[in-house]
Amino acid sequence: MYRIQTLNNISPLGLDRFPRNLYEVASELSRPDAVMVRSADMHGLDLDDTIKAIGRAGAGVNNIPVDRMSERGVPVFNAPGANANAVKELVLAGLFLAARNIVQAWDYVQKLDDSEPGLKKKVEAGKKQFKGVELPGRTIGVVGLGAIGVKVANTARDLGMNVLGYDPGITVSNAWRLHAGVEQALSVDELLSRSDFVSIHVPLVEATENLIDAKRLRLMRQQAVLLNFSRAEIVDEAAVLEALDADKLSSYVCDFPTMASKNHPKVVSLPHLGASTDEAEDNCAVMVADQIRDYLEVGNVRNSVNFPETIMPPTDGAHRICIVNANVPNMVGQISSTLARHELNIADLINKSRNQIAYTLVDVDTEADEAVLEEIRGIEGVLSVRYLNAVSERSS
Ligand SMILES: NC(=O)c1ccc[n+]([C@@H]2O[C@H](COP(=O)([O-])OP(=O)(O)OC[C@H]3O[C@@H](n4cnc5c(N)ncnc54)[C@H](O)[C@@H]3O)[C@@H](O)[C@H]2O)c1
Ligand SMILES: O=C(O)CC[C@@H](O)C(=O)O
């Protein structure tokens, strides 16, 4: 039996991907083989050494100690693109909220408590405070053209906006998906100085912390709108509040409320709602559950943030050894000579690497005993070894 621990509410559709004759799934469970998580902060947790995989039912992995897991030879999976449409739709809602001052106007109406004739007068008198702008012809800058950024950029084009995009690491497939009318900005600074609206869609990593700081805010157009549905730490919030107070920015729309910003009249903050739709929660949970199963049962790696993509169809009747090791020379040589010494014939083998990690799947014709596995574990640089007896294609 494999044991899956859930650290957040995960869509039942995803959890149902684990057949209960093979899997135990629970939030309170000791010695898990894998963990499924959404936004729970795992950095401070004492993570059991039985954990073989971590699955993030979402995109961002800043809540997971990925480096620590890499050192242990544990892959971290996420669900690229699975919640992108949900986030895009909320970003668009944010764009409209800001362009038409809808939240402030709504609040104004809520506070009107006069009798009917007085109310009408106040409605007409008050509305001039909330005059907005239309989107066609305005410029939006999209920082980060990944799964979400591309969708935001393309829809903004469809709305008649001029779109500037900045992403030095854009993938070929995302470049293909991008509307031909999206103009490439050569730097964040250029994008900020030319945009009426700026939407941030980058992961939180060291290089993106405080990406939008006081200096960059000064580059922005007068009365620009900043939207942040990525992570709070990507924006220097104190500097944003100053820019709002100085009338430099007209609005900050974000998915990350803080005590300092949540009641500011020019801040619209939502409770980390970007991925909270039935569809996104189902998509993320199903994708990640399937990836965890494929890793635990077959050894394959799909959509990991720290491991190389590694897929090898099981050889009929073979036994599979899954080895995670440091990405240094002569590891495959040492592994195969160990197998040869134990008279194990290799039926198939794949070796992939990514940064410091290399991953090897070896199918052998006859059963491997504990002695050979121990010997492989003893090779310097080997981080983990798993043995899948009579491996077969995962049943769906
Ligand atoms: N609010 C929410 O509920 C919610 C939901 C999903 C994702 N997110 C956040 O959005 C982020 C992006 O999600 P995604 O699915 O689009 O991820 P993604 O990996 O598909 O795209 C991220 C893109 O950012 C680019 N990038 C990285 N550093 C950059 C930089 N310094 N400048 C410009 N571009 C840079 C990458 O090259 C990549 O193309 C996630 O990491 C997560 O933090 C939030
Ligand atoms: O799980 C969530 O609700 C949020 C997910 C989101 O922040 C992500 O990075 O995918």
Short mmCIF file of C-alpha atoms and ligand atoms in Angstrom, two decimals:
data_model
loop_
_atom_site.label_atom_id
_atom_site.label_comp_id
_atom_site.label_asym_id
_atom_site.label_seq_id
_atom_site.Cartn_x
_atom_site.Cartn_y
_atom_site.Cartn_z
CA MET A 1 0.00 0.00 0.00
CA TYR A 2 1.22 3.51 -0.82
CA ARG A 3 0.37 6.25 1.65
CA ILE A 4 -0.56 9.75 0.47
CA GLN A 5 -0.78 12.61 2.95
CA THR A 6 -2.79 15.71 2.03
CA LEU A 7 -1.77 19.01 3.64
CA ASN A 8 -4.66 21.06 2.19
CA ASN A 9 -8.11 20.40 0.84
CA ILE A 10 -7.51 18.65 -2.47
CA SER A 11 -10.30 18.12 -5.00
CA PRO A 12 -11.94 14.70 -4.51
CA LEU A 13 -11.66 14.18 -8.27
CA GLY A 14 -7.88 14.16 -7.84
CA LEU A 15 -7.89 12.00 -4.73
CA ASP A 16 -10.13 9.49 -6.55
CA ARG A 17 -7.24 8.89 -8.95
CA PHE A 18 -5.60 6.83 -6.19
CA PRO A 19 -7.23 3.36 -6.24
CA ARG A 20 -7.98 2.43 -2.64
CA ASN A 21 -6.75 -1.13 -3.08
CA LEU A 22 -3.29 0.34 -3.65
CA TYR A 23 -3.42 3.66 -1.77
CA GLU A 24 -4.32 5.04 1.62
CA VAL A 25 -5.09 8.78 1.41
CA ALA A 26 -5.55 10.97 4.48
CA SER A 27 -4.58 14.28 6.05
CA GLU A 28 -3.50 12.66 9.32
CA LEU A 29 -1.16 9.89 8.32
CA SER A 30 2.32 8.87 9.39
CA ARG A 31 5.20 7.73 7.20
CA PRO A 32 3.72 8.96 3.89
CA ASP A 33 5.15 7.91 0.54
CA ALA A 34 3.98 11.16 -1.02
CA VAL A 35 2.47 14.47 0.02
CA MET A 36 -0.15 16.48 -1.85
CA VAL A 37 -0.23 20.17 -1.02
CA ARG A 38 -1.67 23.47 -2.23
CA SER A 39 -0.54 26.59 -0.38
CA ALA A 40 0.44 25.12 3.03
CA ASP A 41 3.91 26.31 4.02
CA MET A 42 6.12 23.24 4.19
CA HIS A 43 9.38 25.06 4.95
CA GLY A 44 9.13 24.69 8.71
CA LEU A 45 7.83 21.11 8.65
CA ASP A 46 9.78 18.10 9.76
CA LEU A 47 9.41 16.03 6.61
CA ASP A 48 9.46 12.28 7.04
CA ASP A 49 12.28 10.42 5.30
CA THR A 50 9.69 8.01 3.85
CA ILE A 51 8.53 10.76 1.46
CA LYS A 52 9.36 9.86 -2.12
CA ALA A 53 7.47 12.62 -3.92
CA ILE A 54 5.71 15.92 -3.28
CA GLY A 55 2.87 17.09 -5.50
CA ARG A 56 1.83 20.75 -5.60
CA ALA A 57 -1.77 20.95 -6.84
CA GLY A 58 -1.06 24.31 -8.43
CA ALA A 59 1.72 26.32 -10.08
CA GLY A 60 3.87 28.11 -7.48
CA VAL A 61 6.25 25.99 -5.40
CA ASN A 62 7.67 28.70 -3.12
CA ASN A 63 5.88 27.04 -0.15
CA ILE A 64 7.91 23.83 -0.66
CA PRO A 65 11.57 23.32 0.35
CA VAL A 66 12.52 22.24 -3.17
CA ASP A 67 16.31 22.41 -2.60
CA ARG A 68 16.04 20.28 0.53
CA MET A 69 13.98 17.74 -1.42
CA SER A 70 16.52 17.70 -4.27
CA GLU A 71 19.30 16.93 -1.78
CA ARG A 72 17.23 13.96 -0.58
CA GLY A 73 16.55 12.79 -4.12
CA VAL A 74 12.84 13.59 -3.90
CA PRO A 75 11.01 15.05 -6.91
CA VAL A 76 8.56 17.92 -6.50
CA PHE A 77 5.75 17.96 -9.05
CA ASN A 78 3.40 20.79 -9.96
CA ALA A 79 0.50 21.27 -12.36
CA PRO A 80 1.69 23.64 -15.08
CA GLY A 81 -1.16 25.52 -16.73
CA ALA A 82 -3.88 23.63 -14.86
CA ASN A 83 -5.19 26.75 -13.13
CA ALA A 84 -4.09 29.32 -15.71
CA ASN A 85 -7.56 30.05 -17.08
CA ALA A 86 -8.93 30.61 -13.58
CA VAL A 87 -6.20 33.14 -12.81
CA LYS A 88 -6.58 34.84 -16.19
CA GLU A 89 -10.30 35.35 -15.59
CA LEU A 90 -9.66 36.90 -12.18
CA VAL A 91 -6.94 39.16 -13.60
CA LEU A 92 -9.41 40.36 -16.22
CA ALA A 93 -11.97 40.99 -13.50
CA GLY A 94 -9.28 42.99 -11.69
CA LEU A 95 -8.56 44.97 -14.83
CA PHE A 96 -12.22 45.97 -15.13
CA LEU A 97 -12.56 46.66 -11.40
CA ALA A 98 -9.63 49.09 -11.61
CA ALA A 99 -10.49 50.68 -14.97
CA ARG A 100 -14.01 51.57 -13.80
CA ASN A 101 -13.36 52.08 -10.06
CA ILE A 102 -16.03 49.49 -9.41
CA VAL A 103 -15.06 48.55 -5.85
CA GLN A 104 -14.95 52.18 -4.72
CA ALA A 105 -18.24 52.93 -6.50
CA TRP A 106 -19.89 49.88 -4.97
CA ASP A 107 -18.68 50.95 -1.56
CA TYR A 108 -20.08 54.46 -2.16
CA VAL A 109 -23.50 53.03 -2.95
CA GLN A 110 -23.43 50.70 0.05
CA LYS A 111 -22.90 53.69 2.30
CA LEU A 112 -25.85 55.71 0.89
CA ASP A 113 -28.66 55.39 3.39
CA ASP A 114 -30.95 58.29 2.49
CA SER A 115 -34.58 58.07 1.44
CA GLU A 116 -35.34 57.36 -2.25
CA PRO A 117 -35.30 60.99 -3.65
CA GLY A 118 -32.11 61.88 -1.74
CA LEU A 119 -30.55 58.65 -2.90
CA LYS A 120 -31.09 59.44 -6.60
CA LYS A 121 -29.53 62.87 -6.13
CA LYS A 122 -26.51 61.41 -4.36
CA VAL A 123 -26.11 58.75 -7.03
CA GLU A 124 -25.94 61.37 -9.76
CA ALA A 125 -23.80 63.75 -7.72
CA GLY A 126 -21.40 61.06 -6.59
CA LYS A 127 -20.72 59.23 -9.81
CA LYS A 128 -18.21 61.72 -11.16
CA GLN A 129 -15.71 60.53 -8.54
CA PHE A 130 -15.73 57.11 -10.15
CA LYS A 131 -15.31 58.03 -13.82
CA GLY A 132 -13.14 55.39 -15.41
CA VAL A 133 -11.27 54.63 -18.60
CA GLU A 134 -11.90 52.21 -21.46
CA LEU A 135 -9.43 49.50 -22.33
CA PRO A 136 -9.11 49.56 -26.15
CA GLY A 137 -6.08 51.59 -27.14
CA ARG A 138 -4.60 51.52 -23.62
CA THR A 139 -1.38 49.61 -23.02
CA ILE A 140 -0.97 46.67 -20.69
CA GLY A 141 2.45 45.30 -19.83
CA VAL A 142 2.61 41.63 -18.88
CA VAL A 143 5.70 40.55 -16.93
CA GLY A 144 6.15 36.78 -17.27
CA LEU A 145 4.73 35.05 -20.33
CA GLY A 146 4.14 31.58 -18.93
CA ALA A 147 0.86 29.69 -18.73
CA ILE A 148 -1.00 32.61 -17.15
CA GLY A 149 0.83 35.56 -18.70
CA VAL A 150 0.24 34.33 -22.26
CA LYS A 151 -3.48 33.97 -21.61
CA VAL A 152 -3.69 37.43 -20.05
CA ALA A 153 -1.71 38.97 -22.93
CA ASN A 154 -3.82 37.28 -25.61
CA THR A 155 -7.13 38.23 -24.03
CA ALA A 156 -5.97 41.81 -23.57
CA ARG A 157 -5.19 41.92 -27.30
CA ASP A 158 -8.69 40.58 -28.01
CA LEU A 159 -10.05 43.45 -25.92
CA GLY A 160 -8.29 45.91 -28.23
CA MET A 161 -5.44 46.76 -25.87
CA ASN A 162 -1.84 47.31 -26.90
CA VAL A 163 0.14 44.58 -25.19
CA LEU A 164 3.78 44.61 -24.17
CA GLY A 165 5.32 41.40 -22.86
CA TYR A 166 8.57 40.72 -21.03
CA ASP A 167 9.94 37.25 -20.35
CA PRO A 168 13.60 36.46 -21.06
CA GLY A 169 12.91 32.76 -20.38
CA ILE A 170 9.76 32.31 -22.48
CA THR A 171 9.42 28.72 -23.71
CA VAL A 172 9.07 27.91 -27.39
CA SER A 173 5.57 26.51 -26.87
CA ASN A 174 4.44 29.66 -25.03
CA ALA A 175 5.99 31.81 -27.75
CA TRP A 176 3.90 29.86 -30.29
CA ARG A 177 0.76 30.45 -28.22
CA LEU A 178 1.33 34.19 -27.92
CA HIS A 179 -0.81 36.52 -30.07
CA ALA A 180 1.34 37.87 -32.90
CA GLY A 181 0.33 41.39 -31.93
CA VAL A 182 2.04 41.25 -28.53
CA GLU A 183 5.09 43.49 -28.60
CA GLN A 184 8.27 42.35 -26.88
CA ALA A 185 9.65 44.69 -24.23
CA LEU A 186 13.39 44.40 -23.80
CA SER A 187 13.39 45.01 -20.05
CA VAL A 188 11.03 45.31 -17.10
CA ASP A 189 11.95 49.00 -16.96
CA GLU A 190 10.91 49.59 -20.57
CA LEU A 191 7.64 47.73 -19.99
CA LEU A 192 6.84 49.74 -16.85
CA SER A 193 7.54 53.08 -18.49
CA ARG A 194 5.25 52.34 -21.46
CA SER A 195 2.23 50.74 -19.75
CA ASP A 196 -1.05 52.05 -18.34
CA PHE A 197 -1.69 48.67 -16.68
CA VAL A 198 0.96 46.22 -15.51
CA SER A 199 0.21 42.61 -14.62
CA ILE A 200 2.83 40.40 -12.97
CA HIS A 201 2.96 36.65 -13.72
CA VAL A 202 6.37 35.41 -12.57
CA PRO A 203 7.19 32.80 -9.92
CA LEU A 204 8.50 33.91 -6.52
CA VAL A 205 12.21 33.08 -6.52
CA GLU A 206 15.19 35.01 -5.20
CA ALA A 207 15.52 36.97 -8.45
CA THR A 208 11.89 38.10 -8.46
CA GLU A 209 11.60 39.14 -4.81
CA ASN A 210 10.81 42.88 -4.80
CA LEU A 211 10.98 42.88 -8.60
CA ILE A 212 8.66 45.88 -8.45
CA ASP A 213 10.40 48.18 -6.00
CA ALA A 214 10.32 51.93 -5.32
CA LYS A 215 12.80 52.67 -8.11
CA ARG A 216 10.78 50.75 -10.68
CA LEU A 217 7.50 52.25 -9.48
CA ARG A 218 8.93 55.68 -10.29
CA LEU A 219 9.31 54.54 -13.91
CA MET A 220 5.62 53.80 -14.22
CA ARG A 221 3.18 56.10 -15.96
CA GLN A 222 1.22 58.59 -13.92
CA GLN A 223 -2.06 56.98 -12.72
CA ALA A 224 -1.02 53.51 -13.84
CA VAL A 225 -2.65 50.38 -12.42
CA LEU A 226 -0.59 47.52 -10.97
CA LEU A 227 -2.03 44.00 -10.78
CA ASN A 228 -0.31 41.29 -8.78
CA PHE A 229 -1.79 37.81 -8.87
CA SER A 230 1.62 36.12 -8.53
CA ARG A 231 2.91 36.44 -4.98
CA ALA A 232 2.94 39.25 -2.41
CA GLU A 233 6.75 39.32 -2.07
CA ILE A 234 7.29 40.16 -5.76
CA VAL A 235 6.08 43.68 -5.06
CA ASP A 236 7.46 46.05 -2.42
CA GLU A 237 4.10 46.81 -0.85
CA ALA A 238 5.26 49.75 1.26
CA ALA A 239 6.56 51.42 -1.89
CA VAL A 240 3.27 50.69 -3.68
CA LEU A 241 1.27 52.31 -0.86
CA GLU A 242 3.49 55.39 -1.11
CA ALA A 243 2.97 55.51 -4.87
CA LEU A 244 -0.80 55.27 -4.37
CA ASP A 245 -0.76 58.03 -1.75
CA ALA A 246 1.30 60.24 -4.04
CA ASP A 247 -1.23 59.69 -6.86
CA LYS A 248 1.49 58.09 -8.96
CA LEU A 249 -0.46 54.83 -9.16
CA SER A 250 -4.23 54.92 -9.38
CA SER A 251 -4.85 51.38 -8.16
CA TYR A 252 -3.19 48.20 -6.84
CA VAL A 253 -5.15 45.03 -7.44
CA CYS A 254 -3.74 41.97 -5.73
CA ASP A 255 -4.54 38.51 -4.48
CA PHE A 256 -2.59 38.88 -1.23
CA PRO A 257 -4.17 41.04 1.48
CA THR A 258 -2.03 42.45 4.28
CA MET A 259 -3.07 44.45 7.33
CA ALA A 260 -1.19 47.45 5.91
CA SER A 261 -2.93 47.46 2.54
CA LYS A 262 -6.32 45.81 2.82
CA ASN A 263 -8.26 48.93 3.81
CA HIS A 264 -6.43 51.37 1.58
CA PRO A 265 -9.01 53.09 -0.65
CA LYS A 266 -6.98 52.45 -3.79
CA VAL A 267 -6.19 48.82 -3.06
CA VAL A 268 -8.41 45.98 -4.19
CA SER A 269 -7.24 42.84 -2.45
CA LEU A 270 -8.74 39.40 -2.81
CA PRO A 271 -8.13 36.39 -0.54
CA HIS A 272 -5.74 34.42 -2.78
CA LEU A 273 -8.66 33.51 -5.05
CA GLY A 274 -6.86 33.15 -8.37
CA ALA A 275 -7.03 29.38 -8.58
CA SER A 276 -10.23 28.92 -6.60
CA THR A 277 -12.62 27.56 -9.19
CA ASP A 278 -14.10 24.07 -9.42
CA GLU A 279 -12.37 23.58 -12.74
CA ALA A 280 -8.90 24.70 -11.64
CA GLU A 281 -9.01 22.72 -8.40
CA ASP A 282 -10.06 19.58 -10.27
CA ASN A 283 -7.50 20.07 -13.07
CA CYS A 284 -4.62 20.62 -10.64
CA ALA A 285 -5.50 17.72 -8.35
CA VAL A 286 -6.01 15.24 -11.19
CA MET A 287 -2.81 16.24 -12.97
CA VAL A 288 -0.67 16.02 -9.85
CA ALA A 289 -2.25 12.79 -8.58
CA ASP A 290 -1.55 11.13 -11.95
CA GLN A 291 2.05 12.33 -11.88
CA ILE A 292 2.58 11.01 -8.35
CA ARG A 293 1.13 7.64 -9.31
CA ASP A 294 3.28 7.47 -12.40
CA TYR A 295 6.36 8.15 -10.27
CA LEU A 296 5.52 5.80 -7.39
CA GLU A 297 4.31 2.90 -9.54
CA VAL A 298 6.42 3.22 -12.69
CA GLY A 299 9.25 5.62 -11.83
CA ASN A 300 8.37 8.08 -14.60
CA VAL A 301 8.83 11.80 -14.02
CA ARG A 302 6.42 14.26 -15.62
CA ASN A 303 6.18 17.97 -14.75
CA SER A 304 8.67 18.07 -11.94
CA VAL A 305 10.24 21.39 -10.94
CA ASN A 306 13.53 19.82 -9.81
CA PHE A 307 13.86 16.53 -11.73
CA PRO A 308 14.40 15.93 -15.45
CA GLU A 309 11.42 14.74 -17.48
CA THR A 310 12.02 10.97 -17.62
CA ILE A 311 9.62 8.58 -19.27
CA MET A 312 10.45 4.96 -20.13
CA PRO A 313 7.67 2.49 -20.93
CA PRO A 314 8.17 -0.61 -18.75
CA THR A 315 9.79 -3.58 -20.45
CA ASP A 316 7.48 -6.62 -20.40
CA GLY A 317 8.16 -8.77 -17.36
CA ALA A 318 11.10 -6.64 -16.22
CA HIS A 319 12.00 -5.29 -12.79
CA ARG A 320 12.82 -1.63 -12.50
CA ILE A 321 15.47 0.13 -10.45
CA CYS A 322 15.00 3.92 -10.08
CA ILE A 323 18.17 5.73 -9.07
CA VAL A 324 18.54 9.42 -8.20
CA ASN A 325 22.12 10.59 -8.11
CA ALA A 326 24.35 13.62 -8.32
CA ASN A 327 24.87 14.80 -11.88
CA VAL A 328 28.57 13.84 -12.08
CA PRO A 329 30.56 11.66 -14.51
CA ASN A 330 30.64 7.86 -14.41
CA MET A 331 27.46 7.24 -12.40
CA VAL A 332 25.80 5.15 -15.13
CA GLY A 333 29.09 3.27 -15.59
CA GLN A 334 29.24 2.39 -11.89
CA ILE A 335 25.56 1.41 -11.79
CA SER A 336 25.80 -0.85 -14.83
CA SER A 337 29.00 -2.53 -13.66
CA THR A 338 27.37 -3.21 -10.28
CA LEU A 339 24.45 -4.84 -12.09
CA ALA A 340 26.85 -6.85 -14.25
CA ARG A 341 28.74 -8.08 -11.18
CA HIS A 342 25.44 -9.41 -9.86
CA GLU A 343 24.70 -11.03 -13.25
CA LEU A 344 21.70 -8.82 -13.91
CA ASN A 345 21.01 -8.21 -17.58
CA ILE A 346 19.83 -4.71 -18.54
CA ALA A 347 16.70 -4.82 -20.73
CA ASP A 348 16.37 -1.04 -21.02
CA LEU A 349 17.90 2.05 -19.48
CA ILE A 350 17.31 5.80 -19.53
CA ASN A 351 19.44 8.47 -17.89
CA LYS A 352 18.42 12.13 -17.74
CA SER A 353 19.84 15.08 -15.89
CA ARG A 354 18.79 18.53 -14.78
CA ASN A 355 21.07 20.90 -12.91
CA GLN A 356 22.62 18.95 -10.01
CA ILE A 357 20.28 15.95 -10.31
CA ALA A 358 20.54 12.90 -12.56
CA TYR A 359 17.89 10.20 -12.72
CA THR A 360 18.32 6.70 -14.09
CA LEU A 361 15.71 4.05 -14.75
CA VAL A 362 17.06 0.56 -15.40
CA ASP A 363 14.89 -2.42 -16.35
CA VAL A 364 16.56 -5.73 -15.54
CA ASP A 365 15.42 -9.13 -16.78
CA THR A 366 15.58 -10.94 -13.47
CA GLU A 367 14.76 -9.95 -9.89
CA ALA A 368 17.30 -7.80 -8.08
CA ASP A 369 17.97 -8.71 -4.46
CA GLU A 370 18.60 -6.36 -1.54
CA ALA A 371 22.38 -6.88 -1.83
CA VAL A 372 22.59 -5.29 -5.28
CA LEU A 373 20.32 -2.40 -4.26
CA GLU A 374 22.46 -1.78 -1.17
CA GLU A 375 25.58 -1.78 -3.33
CA ILE A 376 24.06 0.82 -5.64
CA ARG A 377 22.99 2.89 -2.62
CA GLY A 378 26.62 2.79 -1.50
CA ILE A 379 27.97 4.39 -4.70
CA GLU A 380 29.17 7.88 -3.86
CA GLY A 381 26.71 10.46 -5.22
CA VAL A 382 23.65 8.17 -5.16
CA LEU A 383 20.81 9.98 -3.36
CA SER A 384 18.03 7.40 -3.48
CA VAL A 385 17.25 4.00 -4.93
CA ARG A 386 13.82 2.41 -5.41
CA TYR A 387 12.98 -1.03 -6.70
CA LEU A 388 9.75 -1.78 -8.56
CA ASN A 389 9.23 -5.50 -8.77
CA ALA A 390 7.60 -6.64 -12.03
CA VAL A 391 6.86 -3.09 -13.11
CA SER A 392 3.98 -2.62 -15.51
CA GLU A 393 2.23 0.29 -17.19
CA ARG A 394 0.10 2.12 -14.62
CA SER A 395 -3.58 1.15 -14.81
CA SER A 396 -5.73 4.31 -15.05
N1 LIG B 1 -3.16 33.89 -7.36
C1 LIG B 1 -3.17 32.58 -7.52
O1 LIG B 1 -4.02 31.88 -7.01
C2 LIG B 1 -2.15 31.96 -8.42
C3 LIG B 1 -2.50 30.83 -9.18
C4 LIG B 1 -1.55 30.28 -10.03
C5 LIG B 1 -0.28 30.82 -10.09
N2 LIG B 1 0.02 31.89 -9.31
C6 LIG B 1 1.37 32.49 -9.36
O2 LIG B 1 1.65 32.83 -10.70
C7 LIG B 1 2.96 32.40 -11.03
C8 LIG B 1 3.04 32.13 -12.51
O3 LIG B 1 2.21 31.03 -12.84
P1 LIG B 1 2.29 30.36 -14.29
O4 LIG B 1 1.37 29.18 -14.24
O5 LIG B 1 2.10 31.37 -15.37
O6 LIG B 1 3.80 29.85 -14.29
P2 LIG B 1 4.74 29.54 -15.52
O7 LIG B 1 5.90 28.79 -14.96
O8 LIG B 1 3.98 28.93 -16.63
O9 LIG B 1 5.23 30.99 -16.01
C9 LIG B 1 6.12 31.80 -15.33
C10 LIG B 1 6.90 32.60 -16.36
O10 LIG B 1 7.64 33.61 -15.69
C11 LIG B 1 8.84 33.80 -16.40
N3 LIG B 1 9.80 34.51 -15.57
C12 LIG B 1 10.54 34.04 -14.53
N4 LIG B 1 11.28 35.04 -14.01
C13 LIG B 1 11.02 36.15 -14.74
C14 LIG B 1 11.48 37.49 -14.68
N5 LIG B 1 12.37 37.90 -13.77
N6 LIG B 1 11.00 38.37 -15.59
C15 LIG B 1 10.10 37.98 -16.53
N7 LIG B 1 9.64 36.72 -16.63
C16 LIG B 1 10.09 35.82 -15.75
C17 LIG B 1 9.26 32.37 -16.77
O11 LIG B 1 10.21 32.38 -17.84
C18 LIG B 1 7.94 31.75 -17.15
O12 LIG B 1 7.67 31.85 -18.53
C19 LIG B 1 3.16 31.16 -10.15
O13 LIG B 1 4.53 30.89 -9.92
C20 LIG B 1 2.44 31.53 -8.88
O14 LIG B 1 3.32 32.20 -8.01
C21 LIG B 1 -0.88 32.47 -8.49
O1 LIG B 2 -4.07 26.37 -4.36
C1 LIG B 2 -4.47 27.53 -4.43
O2 LIG B 2 -5.60 27.90 -4.14
C2 LIG B 2 -3.53 28.62 -4.92
C3 LIG B 2 -2.63 28.15 -5.98
C4 LIG B 2 -1.74 29.20 -6.59
O3 LIG B 2 -1.20 30.08 -5.71
C5 LIG B 2 -0.68 28.54 -7.44
O4 LIG B 2 0.48 28.92 -7.37
O5 LIG B 2 -1.06 27.66 -8.23
#
